[in-house]
Amino acid sequence: DVIVSGATLFQRERDARGSPFNSSLHEDRNIPSSRCHAALHAALKLGFDAVRSEHQKDYSELYNRTSLTLDTKSDGRHRLECEQLLTTPERVARFTRPCLHPPGSEHAHQAVNGTGPYPDTHLQQLLFNHGKYLLIAAS
């Protein structure tokens, strides 16, 4: 198992209501190290399953507030089957090119449904969800 913790010298001062009003760097250069050690010890004490469960609980409420569903010009079932055969770099490289039937199939190298180029909307949804997760997890 690998457990990672991070901290910074950045600090926010808050007013009486708890709203941030000033940002600065903490003068004590040992603060990040001590915060990291405390977080690591707490995580080790709780155990992986408890930390994972807490993480999922923390982000899922925010994550589930939004969703993105994009329509596709082709038969979605065939389109998704084709996209799942490709790696992410391949999907990005052929983003606006047609989804072709796989080599060796009856219609090898022909566009699915013959519709020509159309964007990989499922990739757009995956990237949206990945960005949403990273933004929540980093905050």
XYZ file of N, CA and C in Angstrom:
417
model
N 0.838 -1.188 0.000
C 0.000 0.000 0.000
C 0.879 1.246 0.000
N 0.414 2.235 -0.697
C 1.097 3.527 -0.726
C 0.125 4.569 -0.196
N 0.532 5.302 0.792
C -0.290 6.366 1.358
C 0.453 7.675 1.160
N -0.237 8.657 0.608
C 0.375 9.939 0.281
C -0.388 11.045 0.997
N 0.344 12.024 1.467
C -0.257 13.194 2.097
C 0.463 14.430 1.586
N -0.234 15.534 1.517
C 0.379 16.775 1.061
C -0.123 17.946 1.881
N 0.709 18.954 2.023
C 0.339 20.167 2.753
C 1.129 21.326 2.170
N 0.777 22.523 2.558
C 1.403 23.719 2.018
C 1.609 24.756 3.120
N 2.408 25.745 2.818
C 2.594 26.871 3.739
C 1.463 27.888 3.597
N 0.668 27.758 2.548
C -0.418 28.693 2.286
C -1.444 28.626 3.415
N -1.889 29.783 3.879
C -2.912 29.831 4.919
C -3.889 30.950 4.623
N -5.109 30.763 5.053
C -6.147 31.781 4.879
C -6.603 32.241 6.248
N -6.642 33.531 6.413
C -7.208 34.084 7.635
C -8.697 34.242 7.403
N -9.478 34.022 8.442
C -10.934 34.081 8.312
C -11.502 35.153 9.239
N -12.613 35.740 8.798
C -13.269 36.744 9.635
C -14.156 36.040 10.668
N -14.916 36.792 11.436
C -15.738 36.236 12.512
C -16.784 35.247 12.000
N -17.223 35.436 10.754
C -18.226 34.517 10.172
C -17.569 33.277 9.563
N -16.252 33.248 9.515
C -15.544 32.114 8.936
C -15.207 32.273 7.468
N -15.495 33.425 6.908
C -15.188 33.665 5.494
C -13.732 34.097 5.335
N -13.031 33.564 4.317
C -11.631 33.967 4.120
C -11.541 35.428 3.686
N -10.598 36.160 4.263
C -10.424 37.554 3.862
C -8.978 37.900 3.541
N -8.046 37.046 3.925
C -6.638 37.344 3.660
C -5.889 36.023 3.479
N -4.968 36.003 2.535
C -4.154 34.812 2.288
C -2.694 35.164 2.465
N -1.938 34.246 3.023
C -0.508 34.473 3.215
C 0.201 33.136 3.341
N 1.513 33.204 3.428
C 2.307 31.997 3.660
C 2.673 31.936 5.135
N 2.535 30.764 5.706
C 2.870 30.575 7.113
C 4.378 30.716 7.284
N 4.801 31.354 8.351
C 6.230 31.575 8.579
C 6.953 30.317 9.053
N 6.255 29.446 9.746
C 6.864 28.231 10.279
C 6.980 27.200 9.156
N 8.192 26.976 8.669
C 8.429 26.072 7.538
C 8.187 24.598 7.894
N 8.004 24.281 9.159
C 7.752 22.900 9.574
C 6.270 22.531 9.543
N 5.407 23.511 9.336
C 3.958 23.266 9.343
C 3.553 22.197 8.323
N 3.959 22.291 7.049
C 3.534 21.254 6.094
C 3.967 19.848 6.514
N 5.188 19.728 6.993
C 5.694 18.423 7.407
C 4.889 17.858 8.566
N 4.607 18.671 9.556
C 3.850 18.188 10.713
C 2.409 17.853 10.326
N 1.813 18.627 9.420
C 0.453 18.330 8.942
C 0.433 17.006 8.166
N 1.436 16.796 7.339
C 1.522 15.544 6.574
C 1.672 14.350 7.497
N 2.572 14.450 8.463
C 2.778 13.347 9.409
C 1.494 13.044 10.178
N 0.791 14.083 10.609
C -0.458 13.883 11.354
C -1.505 13.195 10.475
N -1.617 13.629 9.222
C -2.591 13.020 8.306
C -2.234 11.568 7.998
N -0.945 11.297 7.805
C -0.509 9.926 7.526
C -0.767 8.996 8.715
N -0.457 9.472 9.911
C -0.694 8.652 11.108
C -2.190 8.389 11.300
N -3.018 9.412 11.053
C -4.466 9.231 11.185
C -4.978 8.219 10.158
N -4.476 8.300 8.916
C -4.895 7.360 7.860
C -4.463 5.939 8.203
N -3.243 5.776 8.668
C -2.755 4.447 9.028
C -3.558 3.860 10.196
N -3.936 4.719 11.129
C -4.709 4.267 12.282
C -6.100 3.803 11.862
N -6.722 4.544 10.924
C -8.068 4.180 10.463
C -8.055 2.936 9.577
N -7.041 2.795 8.761
C -6.977 1.678 7.826
C -7.527 2.070 6.458
N -7.119 1.318 5.447
C -7.466 1.646 4.065
C -8.970 1.700 3.830
N -9.696 0.684 4.273
C -11.134 0.620 4.005
C -11.876 1.822 4.598
N -11.526 2.220 5.808
C -12.185 3.354 6.450
C -11.837 4.667 5.745
N -10.576 4.830 5.353
C -10.165 6.047 4.653
C -10.869 6.128 3.300
N -10.923 5.006 2.598
C -11.599 4.974 1.291
C -13.083 5.292 1.452
N -13.722 4.704 2.427
C -15.143 4.942 2.669
C -15.402 6.414 2.987
N -14.555 7.000 3.812
C -14.693 8.417 4.170
C -14.497 9.304 2.940
N -13.515 8.964 2.120
C -13.258 9.712 0.890
C -14.474 9.644 -0.038
N -15.020 8.453 -0.233
C -16.176 8.295 -1.113
C -17.376 9.084 -0.590
N -17.574 9.063 0.706
C -18.676 9.822 1.311
C -18.472 11.323 1.101
N -17.221 11.790 1.289
C -16.918 13.216 1.138
C -17.178 13.725 -0.280
N -16.704 12.983 -1.280
C -16.811 13.509 -2.641
C -18.129 13.178 -3.323
N -18.793 12.084 -2.948
C -19.973 11.651 -3.706
C -21.117 12.652 -3.654
N -21.298 13.322 -2.536
C -22.375 14.304 -2.451
C -22.168 15.422 -3.474
N -20.944 15.915 -3.587
C -20.656 16.961 -4.573
C -20.634 16.397 -5.995
N -20.032 15.238 -6.162
C -19.889 14.623 -7.483
C -21.251 14.359 -8.118
N -22.194 13.907 -7.330
C -23.503 13.528 -7.864
C -24.444 14.704 -8.098
N -23.978 15.915 -7.829
C -24.811 17.099 -8.084
C -24.952 17.399 -9.571
N -23.988 16.991 -10.368
C -24.026 17.295 -11.798
C -23.810 16.038 -12.623
N -24.307 16.083 -13.839
C -24.046 15.003 -14.789
C -24.060 15.606 -16.189
N -23.465 14.906 -17.110
C -23.399 15.362 -18.493
C -23.775 14.189 -19.379
N -24.817 14.368 -20.178
C -25.247 13.346 -21.123
C -25.292 13.988 -22.494
N -24.466 13.479 -23.388
C -24.395 14.021 -24.746
C -24.958 13.010 -25.727
N -25.737 13.490 -26.661
C -26.320 12.624 -27.677
C -25.282 12.333 -28.746
N -25.481 11.245 -29.453
C -24.582 10.891 -30.549
C -25.415 10.699 -31.804
N -24.823 10.959 -32.957
C -25.531 10.856 -34.230
C -25.669 9.407 -34.684
N -24.945 8.504 -34.082
C -24.964 7.113 -34.529
C -25.735 6.242 -33.557
N -25.838 4.995 -33.878
C -26.444 4.005 -32.982
C -25.546 3.911 -31.747
N -26.009 4.408 -30.628
C -25.190 4.485 -29.421
C -24.591 3.168 -28.993
N -25.331 2.070 -29.146
C -24.824 0.764 -28.708
C -23.594 0.372 -29.517
N -23.681 0.460 -30.847
C -22.531 0.105 -31.687
C -21.375 1.071 -31.469
N -21.699 2.327 -31.314
C -20.675 3.354 -31.106
C -19.884 3.053 -29.829
N -20.586 2.776 -28.742
C -19.918 2.515 -27.467
C -19.077 1.243 -27.540
N -19.580 0.211 -28.213
C -18.809 -1.020 -28.371
C -17.503 -0.726 -29.096
N -17.562 0.093 -30.123
C -16.364 0.450 -30.883
C -15.395 1.250 -30.003
N -15.915 2.231 -29.295
C -15.066 3.085 -28.466
C -14.371 2.285 -27.374
N -15.033 1.288 -26.831
C -14.449 0.516 -25.742
C -13.297 -0.368 -26.205
N -13.155 -0.557 -27.499
C -12.033 -1.329 -28.026
C -10.757 -0.494 -28.102
N -10.899 0.812 -27.968
C -9.765 1.728 -28.130
C -9.214 2.176 -26.783
N -7.926 2.476 -26.760
C -7.333 3.068 -25.573
C -7.684 4.554 -25.562
N -7.510 5.205 -24.427
C -7.811 6.634 -24.346
C -6.978 7.440 -25.340
N -5.646 7.208 -25.461
C -4.884 7.964 -26.467
C -5.408 7.745 -27.895
N -5.850 6.524 -28.214
C -6.414 6.267 -29.539
C -7.722 7.028 -29.727
N -8.520 7.069 -28.687
C -9.794 7.796 -28.772
C -9.549 9.289 -28.962
N -8.569 9.844 -28.266
C -8.244 11.260 -28.415
C -7.712 11.533 -29.827
N -6.839 10.647 -30.327
C -6.239 10.841 -31.659
C -7.288 10.813 -32.767
N -8.346 10.043 -32.608
C -9.346 9.923 -33.667
C -10.654 10.600 -33.266
N -10.548 11.607 -32.432
C -11.713 12.235 -31.825
C -12.803 12.635 -32.825
N -12.455 13.211 -33.943
C -13.474 13.651 -34.896
C -13.549 12.765 -36.135
N -12.910 11.610 -36.081
C -13.001 10.674 -37.203
C -14.060 9.624 -36.926
N -14.563 8.939 -37.955
C -15.619 7.966 -37.726
C -15.145 6.754 -36.930
N -16.078 6.153 -36.265
C -15.828 4.910 -35.551
C -15.900 3.787 -36.574
N -14.816 3.068 -36.761
C -14.761 2.022 -37.782
C -15.025 0.653 -37.167
N -15.600 -0.230 -37.993
C -15.763 -1.612 -37.550
C -14.362 -2.205 -37.377
N -14.172 -3.108 -36.429
C -12.836 -3.656 -36.168
C -12.315 -4.504 -37.322
N -10.984 -4.550 -37.483
C -10.389 -5.395 -38.515
C -10.829 -6.847 -38.322
N -11.028 -7.544 -39.421
C -11.430 -8.943 -39.354
C -12.936 -9.129 -39.317
N -13.690 -8.049 -39.079
C -15.147 -8.173 -39.078
C -15.658 -8.081 -40.518
N -16.911 -8.400 -40.699
C -17.516 -8.395 -42.031
C -17.409 -7.021 -42.698
N -17.503 -5.966 -41.912
C -17.464 -4.595 -42.449
C -16.192 -3.866 -42.034
N -15.092 -4.600 -41.939
C -13.834 -4.018 -41.463
C -13.516 -2.711 -42.175
N -13.072 -1.748 -41.377
C -12.608 -0.445 -41.847
C -13.711 0.407 -42.464
N -14.953 0.049 -42.297
C -16.062 0.890 -42.741
C -16.612 1.618 -41.522
N -17.088 2.819 -41.744
C -17.656 3.585 -40.636
C -18.921 2.903 -40.144
N -19.092 2.881 -38.830
C -20.297 2.319 -38.242
C -21.480 3.126 -38.759
N -22.483 2.436 -39.304
C -23.681 3.061 -39.863
C -23.376 4.007 -41.021
N -22.146 4.076 -41.495
C -21.777 4.915 -42.633
C -22.046 6.393 -42.425
N -22.047 6.845 -41.192
C -22.425 8.233 -40.916
C -21.275 9.217 -41.037
N -20.073 8.751 -41.197
C -18.947 9.664 -41.310
C -18.492 10.175 -39.950
N -17.694 11.239 -39.937
C -17.110 11.724 -38.693
C -18.161 12.252 -37.707
N -17.971 11.938 -36.470
C -18.759 12.501 -35.387
C -17.929 12.353 -34.125
N -18.091 13.285 -33.198
C -17.235 13.258 -32.006
C -17.554 12.091 -31.091
N -16.574 11.699 -30.343
C -16.679 10.639 -29.351
C -17.311 11.251 -28.100
N -18.629 11.303 -28.069
C -19.313 11.967 -26.958
C -19.104 11.244 -25.635
N -18.918 9.939 -25.681
C -18.662 9.206 -24.440
C -17.322 9.636 -23.843
N -16.329 9.890 -24.692
C -15.034 10.381 -24.202
C -15.213 11.749 -23.553
N -16.029 12.598 -24.157
C -16.288 13.913 -23.571
C -16.919 13.759 -22.183
N -17.842 12.838 -22.041
C -18.473 12.595 -20.745
C -17.458 12.057 -19.741
N -16.595 11.130 -20.172
C -15.576 10.593 -19.278
C -14.628 11.685 -18.799
N -14.208 12.554 -19.703
C -13.293 13.636 -19.331
C -13.972 14.633 -18.392
N -15.232 14.927 -18.638
C -15.993 15.804 -17.746
C -16.025 15.213 -16.340
N -16.362 13.922 -16.243
C -16.449 13.267 -14.939
C -15.091 13.169 -14.255
N -14.043 12.911 -15.034
C -12.696 12.831 -14.462
C -12.275 14.198 -13.910
N -12.503 15.249 -14.674
C -12.180 16.604 -14.220
C -12.964 16.985 -12.976
N -14.233 16.603 -12.960
C -15.097 16.886 -11.797
C -14.541 16.173 -10.560
N -14.166 14.919 -10.712
C -13.602 14.154 -9.591
C -12.297 14.788 -9.094
N -11.393 15.138 -10.031
C -10.118 15.736 -9.625
C -10.314 17.058 -8.906
N -11.227 17.875 -9.394
C -11.497 19.167 -8.761
C -12.012 18.971 -7.335
N -12.924 18.041 -7.149
C -13.471 17.778 -5.816
C -12.402 17.175 -4.901
N -11.661 16.213 -5.402
C -10.657 15.525 -4.578
C -9.526 16.465 -4.169
N -9.242 17.472 -4.996
C -8.137 18.382 -4.707
C -8.545 19.541 -3.807
N -9.825 19.674 -3.546
C -10.267 20.820 -2.740
C -10.425 20.464 -1.276
